[in-house]
C-alpha atoms as a PDB file:
ATOM      1  CA  MET A   1       4.023   7.255  -4.554  1.00  0.00           C
ATOM      2  CA  ASP A   2       6.380   5.604  -7.064  1.00  0.00           C
ATOM      3  CA  TRP A   3       4.106   6.885  -9.850  1.00  0.00           C
ATOM      4  CA  LEU A   4       4.278  10.445  -8.515  1.00  0.00           C
ATOM      5  CA  ALA A   5       7.785  10.899  -7.183  1.00  0.00           C
ATOM      6  CA  GLY A   6       9.975   8.056  -8.418  1.00  0.00           C
ATOM      7  CA  PRO A   7      12.855   6.694  -6.312  1.00  0.00           C
ATOM      8  CA  GLY A   8      14.123   8.633  -3.328  1.00  0.00           C
ATOM      9  CA  TYR A   9      10.990   9.561  -1.388  1.00  0.00           C
ATOM     10  CA  GLY A  10      10.260   9.013   2.293  1.00  0.00           C
ATOM     11  CA  VAL A  11       6.951   8.682   4.119  1.00  0.00           C
ATOM     12  CA  VAL A  12       6.258   9.549   7.746  1.00  0.00           C
ATOM     13  CA  GLY A  13       2.810   8.622   8.927  1.00  0.00           C
ATOM     14  CA  GLY A  14       0.478   6.785  11.188  1.00  0.00           C
ATOM     15  CA  ALA A  15      -2.312   4.229  11.133  1.00  0.00           C
ATOM     16  CA  ALA A  16      -5.405   3.309  13.133  1.00  0.00           C
ATOM     17  CA  ASP A  17      -7.479   0.108  13.122  1.00  0.00           C
ATOM     18  CA  GLY A  18     -10.955  -0.467  14.518  1.00  0.00           C
ATOM     19  CA  GLU A  19     -13.253  -3.473  14.762  1.00  0.00           C
ATOM     20  CA  LEU A  20     -16.955  -3.849  15.414  1.00  0.00           C
ATOM     21  CA  GLY A  21     -17.834  -7.528  15.486  1.00  0.00           C
ATOM     22  CA  ARG A  22     -16.758  -9.019  12.160  1.00  0.00           C
ATOM     23  CA  LEU A  23     -16.418  -5.609  10.494  1.00  0.00           C
ATOM     24  CA  GLY A  24     -13.049  -3.912  10.488  1.00  0.00           C
ATOM     25  CA  ALA A  25     -11.666  -0.588   9.303  1.00  0.00           C
ATOM     26  CA  ARG A  26      -8.161   0.755   8.808  1.00  0.00           C
ATOM     27  CA  VAL A  27      -7.009   4.317   8.087  1.00  0.00           C
ATOM     28  CA  ARG A  28      -3.402   5.279   7.404  1.00  0.00           C
ATOM     29  CA  GLY A  29      -1.642   8.291   5.973  1.00  0.00           C
ATOM     30  CA  GLY A  30       1.122  10.762   6.325  1.00  0.00           C
ATOM     31  CA  VAL A  31       3.550  13.250   4.884  1.00  0.00           C
ATOM     32  CA  VAL A  32       5.733  12.444   1.868  1.00  0.00           C
ATOM     33  CA  VAL A  33       9.162  14.072   1.458  1.00  0.00           C
ATOM     34  CA  HIS A  34      11.297  14.052  -1.695  1.00  0.00           C
ATOM     35  CA  GLU A  35      14.528  16.051  -1.772  1.00  0.00           C
ATOM     36  CA  ARG A  36      14.860  16.301  -5.581  1.00  0.00           C
ATOM     37  CA  LEU A  37      11.416  17.700  -6.425  1.00  0.00           C
ATOM     38  CA  PRO A  38      10.752  21.471  -6.515  1.00  0.00           C
ATOM     39  CA  GLN A  39       7.887  21.039  -4.043  1.00  0.00           C
ATOM     40  CA  ARG A  40       9.539  18.713  -1.545  1.00  0.00           C
ATOM     41  CA  THR A  41       6.485  17.664   0.480  1.00  0.00           C
ATOM     42  CA  GLY A  42       3.147  16.043  -0.240  1.00  0.00           C
ATOM     43  CA  GLY A  43       0.802  13.571   1.389  1.00  0.00           C
ATOM     44  CA  GLN A  44      -0.734  10.136   1.038  1.00  0.00           C
ATOM     45  CA  GLY A  45      -3.572   8.220   2.680  1.00  0.00           C
ATOM     46  CA  ARG A  46      -5.565   5.006   2.439  1.00  0.00           C
ATOM     47  CA  ALA A  47      -8.808   3.880   4.109  1.00  0.00           C
ATOM     48  CA  SER A  48     -10.283   0.377   3.991  1.00  0.00           C
ATOM     49  CA  VAL A  49     -13.317  -1.393   5.390  1.00  0.00           C
ATOM     50  CA  GLY A  50     -14.242  -5.057   5.249  1.00  0.00           C
ATOM     51  CA  VAL A  51     -15.190  -8.313   6.905  1.00  0.00           C
ATOM     52  CA  TRP A  52     -12.469  -9.433   9.321  1.00  0.00           C
ATOM     53  CA  PRO A  53     -13.464 -12.816  10.801  1.00  0.00           C
ATOM     54  CA  ASP A  54     -11.353 -14.439  13.522  1.00  0.00           C
ATOM     55  CA  ASP A  55     -10.598 -17.293  11.136  1.00  0.00           C
ATOM     56  CA  GLY A  56     -10.793 -17.380   7.354  1.00  0.00           C
ATOM     57  CA  PRO A  57     -10.038 -14.691   4.792  1.00  0.00           C
ATOM     58  CA  ARG A  58     -10.418 -10.963   5.326  1.00  0.00           C
ATOM     59  CA  VAL A  59     -12.236  -9.314   2.427  1.00  0.00           C
ATOM     60  CA  GLY A  60     -12.685  -5.584   1.913  1.00  0.00           C
ATOM     61  CA  VAL A  61     -12.657  -2.474  -0.228  1.00  0.00           C
ATOM     62  CA  PHE A  62     -10.266   0.474  -0.078  1.00  0.00           C
ATOM     63  CA  GLY A  63      -9.792   4.026  -1.310  1.00  0.00           C
ATOM     64  CA  LEU A  64      -6.512   5.897  -1.558  1.00  0.00           C
ATOM     65  CA  GLY A  65      -5.047   9.201  -2.589  1.00  0.00           C
ATOM     66  CA  ALA A  66      -1.607  10.778  -2.819  1.00  0.00           C
ATOM     67  CA  ALA A  67      -0.194  14.077  -4.056  1.00  0.00           C
ATOM     68  CA  ILE A  68       3.174  15.793  -4.362  1.00  0.00           C
ATOM     69  CA  GLY A  69       3.935  18.895  -6.397  1.00  0.00           C
ATOM     70  CA  GLY A  70       1.372  19.195  -9.188  1.00  0.00           C
ATOM     71  CA  SER A  71       0.928  15.431  -9.470  1.00  0.00           C
ATOM     72  CA  TRP A  72      -1.747  13.306  -7.770  1.00  0.00           C
ATOM     73  CA  VAL A  73      -3.425   9.893  -7.859  1.00  0.00           C
ATOM     74  CA  GLY A  74      -6.753   8.729  -6.422  1.00  0.00           C
ATOM     75  CA  GLY A  75      -8.953   5.664  -6.640  1.00  0.00           C
ATOM     76  CA  GLY A  76      -9.786   2.393  -4.944  1.00  0.00           C
ATOM     77  CA  GLY A  77     -10.272  -1.323  -5.244  1.00  0.00           C
ATOM     78  CA  VAL A  78     -10.690  -4.646  -3.475  1.00  0.00           C
ATOM     79  CA  GLU A  79      -8.410  -6.466  -1.040  1.00  0.00           C
ATOM     80  CA  LEU A  80      -8.041  -9.943   0.430  1.00  0.00           C
ATOM     81  CA  GLY A  81      -5.974 -11.208   3.358  1.00  0.00           C
ATOM     82  CA  LEU A  82      -5.371 -14.731   4.616  1.00  0.00           C
ATOM     83  CA  THR A  83      -3.316 -16.046   7.520  1.00  0.00           C
ATOM     84  CA  HIS A  84      -2.435 -19.723   7.773  1.00  0.00           C
ATOM     85  CA  GLY A  85      -0.106 -20.673  10.608  1.00  0.00           C
ATOM     86  CA  PRO A  86       2.983 -18.469  10.279  1.00  0.00           C
ATOM     87  CA  LEU A  87       2.194 -17.512   6.647  1.00  0.00           C
ATOM     88  CA  ARG A  88       0.403 -14.259   5.861  1.00  0.00           C
ATOM     89  CA  VAL A  89      -0.802 -13.529   2.305  1.00  0.00           C
ATOM     90  CA  THR A  90      -2.449 -10.310   1.131  1.00  0.00           C
ATOM     91  CA  ALA A  91      -3.663  -9.317  -2.328  1.00  0.00           C
ATOM     92  CA  ASP A  92      -5.278  -6.179  -3.689  1.00  0.00           C
ATOM     93  CA  SER A  93      -6.339  -4.849  -7.044  1.00  0.00           C
ATOM     94  CA  GLY A  94      -7.198  -1.257  -7.807  1.00  0.00           C
ATOM     95  CA  TRP A  95      -8.164   1.244 -10.438  1.00  0.00           C
ATOM     96  CA  PHE A  96      -6.968   4.837 -10.204  1.00  0.00           C
ATOM     97  CA  LEU A  97      -6.973   8.213 -11.933  1.00  0.00           C
ATOM     98  CA  TYR A  98      -3.428   9.548 -12.234  1.00  0.00           C
ATOM     99  CA  GLN A  99      -2.519  13.202 -12.897  1.00  0.00           C
ATOM    100  CA  PRO A 100       1.140  13.520 -13.925  1.00  0.00           C
ATOM    101  CA  ILE A 101       3.038  16.800 -13.563  1.00  0.00           C
ATOM    102  CA  ALA A 102       2.505  17.412 -17.296  1.00  0.00           C
ATOM    103  CA  GLY A 103      -0.325  16.072 -19.440  1.00  0.00           C
ATOM    104  CA  ALA A 104      -3.921  15.008 -18.967  1.00  0.00           C
ATOM    105  CA  PRO A 105      -5.198  12.676 -16.220  1.00  0.00           C
ATOM    106  CA  ALA A 106      -5.231   9.014 -17.231  1.00  0.00           C
ATOM    107  CA  PRO A 107      -6.539   5.736 -15.783  1.00  0.00           C
ATOM    108  CA  VAL A 108      -4.027   3.280 -14.317  1.00  0.00           C
ATOM    109  CA  SER A 109      -4.438  -0.117 -12.670  1.00  0.00           C
ATOM    110  CA  GLU A 110      -2.390  -2.272 -10.326  1.00  0.00           C
ATOM    111  CA  ALA A 111      -2.637  -5.675  -8.644  1.00  0.00           C
ATOM    112  CA  ARG A 112      -0.343  -6.731  -5.798  1.00  0.00           C
ATOM    113  CA  LEU A 113       0.374 -10.011  -4.042  1.00  0.00           C
ATOM    114  CA  ARG A 114       2.393 -10.058  -0.816  1.00  0.00           C
ATOM    115  CA  ALA A 115       3.417 -13.177   1.128  1.00  0.00           C
ATOM    116  CA  GLY A 116       5.621 -13.703   4.146  1.00  0.00           C
ATOM    117  CA  PRO A 117       5.888 -15.119   7.643  1.00  0.00           C
ATOM    118  CA  GLY A 118       4.008 -12.174   9.146  1.00  0.00           C
ATOM    119  CA  GLN A 119       5.276 -10.143  12.046  1.00  0.00           C
ATOM    120  CA  VAL A 120       8.093 -11.647  14.100  1.00  0.00           C
ATOM    121  CA  ARG A 121       8.697 -10.250  17.601  1.00  0.00           C
ATOM    122  CA  ILE A 122      12.323  -9.778  18.630  1.00  0.00           C
ATOM    123  CA  ASP A 123      12.668  -9.539  22.423  1.00  0.00           C
ATOM    124  CA  ASP A 124      13.411  -6.031  23.734  1.00  0.00           C
ATOM    125  CA  VAL A 125      13.590  -4.620  20.172  1.00  0.00           C
ATOM    126  CA  GLY A 126      10.183  -4.677  18.488  1.00  0.00           C
ATOM    127  CA  VAL A 127       8.513  -6.346  15.529  1.00  0.00           C
ATOM    128  CA  VAL A 128      10.022  -7.094  12.114  1.00  0.00           C
ATOM    129  CA  ASP A 129       7.959  -7.957   9.021  1.00  0.00           C
ATOM    130  CA  VAL A 130       9.662  -9.455   5.936  1.00  0.00           C
ATOM    131  CA  ALA A 131       7.724 -10.418   2.788  1.00  0.00           C
ATOM    132  CA  ILE A 132       7.994 -11.025  -0.938  1.00  0.00           C
ATOM    133  CA  GLU A 133       5.884  -8.691  -3.071  1.00  0.00           C
ATOM    134  CA  LEU A 134       4.829  -9.034  -6.720  1.00  0.00           C
ATOM    135  CA  SER A 135       3.003  -6.294  -8.643  1.00  0.00           C
ATOM    136  CA  ALA A 136       1.519  -5.964 -12.117  1.00  0.00           C
ATOM    137  CA  GLY A 137      -0.540  -3.327 -13.852  1.00  0.00           C
ATOM    138  CA  SER A 138      -0.847  -0.755 -16.599  1.00  0.00           C
ATOM    139  CA  ASP A 139       0.577   2.756 -16.576  1.00  0.00           C
ATOM    140  CA  ARG A 140      -1.027   5.968 -17.892  1.00  0.00           C
ATOM    141  CA  LEU A 141       0.012   5.040 -21.442  1.00  0.00           C
ATOM    142  CA  LEU A 142      -1.680   1.632 -20.971  1.00  0.00           C
ATOM    143  CA  GLN A 143       1.727  -0.087 -21.069  1.00  0.00           C
ATOM    144  CA  ARG A 144       1.719  -3.287 -19.009  1.00  0.00           C
ATOM    145  CA  TRP A 145       4.396  -3.823 -16.352  1.00  0.00           C
ATOM    146  CA  VAL A 146       5.444  -6.379 -13.724  1.00  0.00           C
ATOM    147  CA  SER A 147       7.754  -5.869 -10.738  1.00  0.00           C
ATOM    148  CA  GLY A 148       8.824  -7.788  -7.654  1.00  0.00           C
ATOM    149  CA  GLY A 149      10.928  -7.403  -4.576  1.00  0.00           C
ATOM    150  CA  VAL A 150      11.402  -7.968  -0.883  1.00  0.00           C
ATOM    151  CA  THR A 151       9.838  -5.639   1.671  1.00  0.00           C
ATOM    152  CA  VAL A 152      11.120  -5.143   5.200  1.00  0.00           C
ATOM    153  CA  GLY A 153       9.143  -3.286   7.842  1.00  0.00           C
ATOM    154  CA  ALA A 154       9.804  -2.658  11.516  1.00  0.00           C
ATOM    155  CA  ASN A 155       7.858  -1.468  14.535  1.00  0.00           C
ATOM    156  CA  LEU A 156      10.480  -0.605  17.110  1.00  0.00           C
ATOM    157  CA  GLY A 157       8.654  -0.388  20.417  1.00  0.00           C
ATOM    158  CA  GLY A 158       4.953  -0.066  21.078  1.00  0.00           C
ATOM    159  CA  THR A 159       2.469  -2.679  19.954  1.00  0.00           C
ATOM    160  CA  PRO A 160       2.386  -4.201  16.446  1.00  0.00           C
END
């Protein structure tokens, strides 16, 4: 959504996971809201399927799409996840077609690496997930970029 809306957007959504033996699937999506755009709402979603063994790396493929206003992005890629003790590492790489508000559609690419202690349960509160994230890719003008940061997620109540 950063490509489409820039800073200041919010996402409200849901997710569902399913497993059949070693195969797993995940679907997530929701509504995107941005107060500074003429069309304030849009949507985003991602679906993935892969091999999810009890031990060892999870390997899969994914597809995603997002739209807000007259801008949209769609595509897919590969993903990898590994848990070792308290450390959780995920990586994905994707190729997408991006339609800006003005101009022709263009290919973009992105690779992300995320590492952290995984989900930590806090009694009577919920689950908190803190991680470091690094990203690199090329934008619609084929300019290369790199970014990094800290992500914080929370599941307050329910199951993680």
